Amino acid sequence: MENYLLILIGTILVNNIVLTKMLGLCPFFGVSKKLEAAIGMGAATTFVLTVASGSSYLINQYLLGPDLIYLRTLSFIVVIAGIVQFTEMFIHKVSPILYQVLGIYLPLITTNCAVLGIALLNVQSNHNFIESLFFGMGGAIGFSLALVAFAAMRERLEAADVPLHFKGSAIAMVTAGLLSLGFMGFSGLVK
Amino acid sequence: MKRILHTFHGGIHPPQHKLESTQLPIALAPLPPKLVIPLIQHIGTPAQPLVEPGDLVLKGQVIGQPEGAISAAIHASSSGRVVALEPHAIPHPSGIPQLAVVIEVDGDDRWVEHSPLDYRTAERGELLSRLKAAGVVGLGGAVFPSHVKLDPQQYKLQTLILNGAECEPWISSDDMLMRERAADIVKGIDILRYLLGPQEIIVGIEDNKPEAIAALRSASQGCGIEVAAIPTIYPGGGERQLIKVLTGKEVPVGVRPFNVGVVCTNIATAYSIHRAVNLGEPVISRIVTVTGNVRQPRNFEALVGTPLHHLIALAGGVLPDTKRYLMGGPMMGVPLPSLDVPLVKASNCILALSEQLQAPPPPALPCIRCTRCADACPMDLGPFELYWFACGKNFGKAQEYDLFDCIECACCDYVCPSHIPLVHYFRFAKSEIWAREKEKEAADAARQRHEFRQLRLEREKAEKMAKHAKAAGTAPSDSDAKKAAIQAALERAKAKKAAVVPKNVENLPPQAQHEIDQIEARRAAPHNAEIPNDTDSATSN
Amino acid sequence: MLIALAVMALLAAVIGTVLGYAAIKFKVEGNPLVERIDAILPQTQCGQCGFPGCRPYAEAIAHGEAEINRCPPGGEEGIHRLADLLGVEFKPFGEDQAQPKPKSVAVIDEPLCIGCTLCIQACPVDAIVGAAKQMHVIIADQCTGCELCVPPCPVECIRMEPIALGVNNWKWDYPVAEITRIPHGKAAS
């Protein structure tokens, strides 16, 4: 039990996939302009990541085995793409506005390096099935946390009196840097 | 029994400056030579003018009829001749001139016939329509028509609160009214009691007006009216704040006080209700404090429509270093563009200010989020957050943070160490949101009308098609019969054309005939006038 | 090699089945986005966007066939809100297209009106009252200022009048700090 908790805290805070491992920066900047969109993106990514890390574990363990290691990346991408497609259809049905707002970033979850990264990291660190699920979920929650926090900040930055040349992406980059610095502080959390 | 008083969040203690204008009794302002009476002196729709230039009016005669549900009548304040019906500057932050009746006073001050009403025998509806006809509005500053606010069918009333707090600095008009005319106020409260049937009546007066409290206490002896002295803190006279202090009830967001069983009315309104019902006099005068940087500050009973420079002159004129004028107090007052504007029902105070009395705020500095404004806010809002959103024009978020609960009391402005004009930002955001809502409503109405029109056109088209199909189906195949039918139709049309003559033109009086000729001539004119006009329109296009 | 092919084929078959099922289950009928876009448009039905009304324009935007900067009556504010809704960048009005104008209403110069009913047929919101050979009049409250009634009038008796600023439509301005010169010496102290 303690193990799972450690995995969760480790992936959410200490080794935050965006702010410490610097994976998945593309949606982190792309979908953080509006809080609602960021929450939707976080939820979609969480779903995709959790299911993807579980199913990639199963595929790796039972389908590929030690003989077909060279198929690993390929089959993972296929599974992820399938799940993303499913999510896309689901969101289109449930919330067309979110679908429109997420736009290109929704199918791009497929190429979100965080997703494939987590699946591969799972294999690398020899996690079992439950651990894989927790690792995937933790990573996804960490991603969502960073994304939502960043979006909230950017929404406020819109109204801030920022020097003209810093407006927009420039101040967003600076903010992301500071946020990342802040998350570095968690590195002493678990001994 | 002493009432347990409650406190509200925040509030400030600005310098009082009440003593200046309470040294002398209320003076009756003499008739000005000219009265300018705006047709909008209340919240709601402007009154419709009933007079034209040249008309003679009597004092108290209705010159503006209420239009719509939320409106109030406007009366001539003195007898004389209407010289103009034109837009005139009024005390309003926009400075946009509004339609006003200008009356040249004849000096006789002749009244229309008074028609007092015995309220004890009157129906409630009759009383309310009397209030509407007499132009009674809330004189505390909001000028909301009283007949709407006091309609007893809307709610079950527990507490009637009379607001005599007068918390804003400098103003003393309610104070002097209570000191000198407490008996009349009590008569007005009796009418309110009859109208509303509350279980208890409380008069809330701030404890910096001991004379007023004493006067009202002695006048209301044995009437079942409780006069409560409340602590002096701005804005203790705000409706919701006063209700909180006296009853402990907090009026929830987006709810009117009557929903929690409380109605709060100003003391001066009770007085004008007494005048309107017991004496039959409409609201044509009010007590106004003329104070600040004037030689002899005091209170006047002045006619509505009196130009303000007339009142300032009565107060001995202004001192030479006067920089600006406010209608109302220094916290919530409306800056006056000039002293040419008339006294209106909302004018409780005319305040002349020099830089020494109130220095203009230094330039605003950035917000440092010290939250002093949140500490001072009597509505428990976060002005620094609201400021942030209003500043960034993020109106949706501003509404989420309860922008519309802001009562614009300016406590936050007062305490802000960065001197940010916070209330100005909130007013800006509010008026933007209102404008947007109006636009949205207009767009929705237009969409509905457009869709209905589309539907109608389609239906008409379908009906036409059906008719054609039917006609084609039943038409005789014989072409001769068809030709005959066409011929017959043509003849019918010819006969009809010959028969068409203008209706109702027989036996016309010569004047009407002349008018018709003129109209015909006008109708013909544009075709003749078209040629010279053409060059103009070509250039303008 | 054969096993690898089989594995991939199996994966493809499973995922294909799931997605095929999802495609039927989550089939989207129509485009609910149109409603949301239509709600932002000002409903003048003026056709300045090049579409025969606000709804067709909303449909075109939803299908990605039209730019969001084609609606002059909505103003820049309208473009901002469309951009917000759709998650795209703000786009200013092009130089070559119609520009926003102050909001106005149509007014009929009544003595000139010949009662031809052409304007009544042109009005998209039925805001003109009248009958053949009778004087027509415009209901100012319902006029959207679309100007569609102006060209059909054979006697040019309809003109557009900007809505005057009154107490009811006056707005508080955005607070602007005045730039003032700090007196010499005061800055140093």
PDB file of C-alpha atoms in Angstrom, chain B residues 27 32 35 41 51 60 73 102 169 188 311-312 432 443 505 511 516:
ATOM      1  CA  ALA B  27     -34.142  78.034   6.231  1.00  0.00           C
ATOM      2  CA  PRO B  32     -35.709  81.565  -7.652  1.00  0.00           C
ATOM      3  CA  LEU B  35     -37.133  76.696 -12.132  1.00  0.00           C
ATOM      4  CA  GLN B  41     -35.691  62.419 -11.182  1.00  0.00           C
ATOM      5  CA  VAL B  51     -47.169  70.881 -20.625  1.00  0.00           C
ATOM      6  CA  GLY B  60     -48.109  71.396  -7.367  1.00  0.00           C
ATOM      7  CA  ALA B  73     -44.961  61.904 -11.450  1.00  0.00           C
ATOM      8  CA  VAL B 102     -38.274  75.380 -17.518  1.00  0.00           C
ATOM      9  CA  PRO B 169     -19.811  62.953   6.098  1.00  0.00           C
ATOM     10  CA  GLY B 188     -45.558  59.565   7.914  1.00  0.00           C
ATOM     11  CA  LEU B 311     -28.695  77.910  -3.214  1.00  0.00           C
ATOM     12  CA  ILE B 312     -24.959  78.466  -3.040  1.00  0.00           C
ATOM     13  CA  GLU B 432     -20.419  47.246 -19.486  1.00  0.00           C
ATOM     14  CA  ALA B 443     -30.314  39.941 -30.187  1.00  0.00           C
ATOM     15  CA  VAL B 505     -63.874  62.726 -48.818  1.00  0.00           C
ATOM     16  CA  GLN B 511     -60.121  73.157 -43.646  1.00  0.00           C
ATOM     17  CA  ILE B 516     -55.730  67.123 -48.224  1.00  0.00           C
TER      18      ILE B 516
END
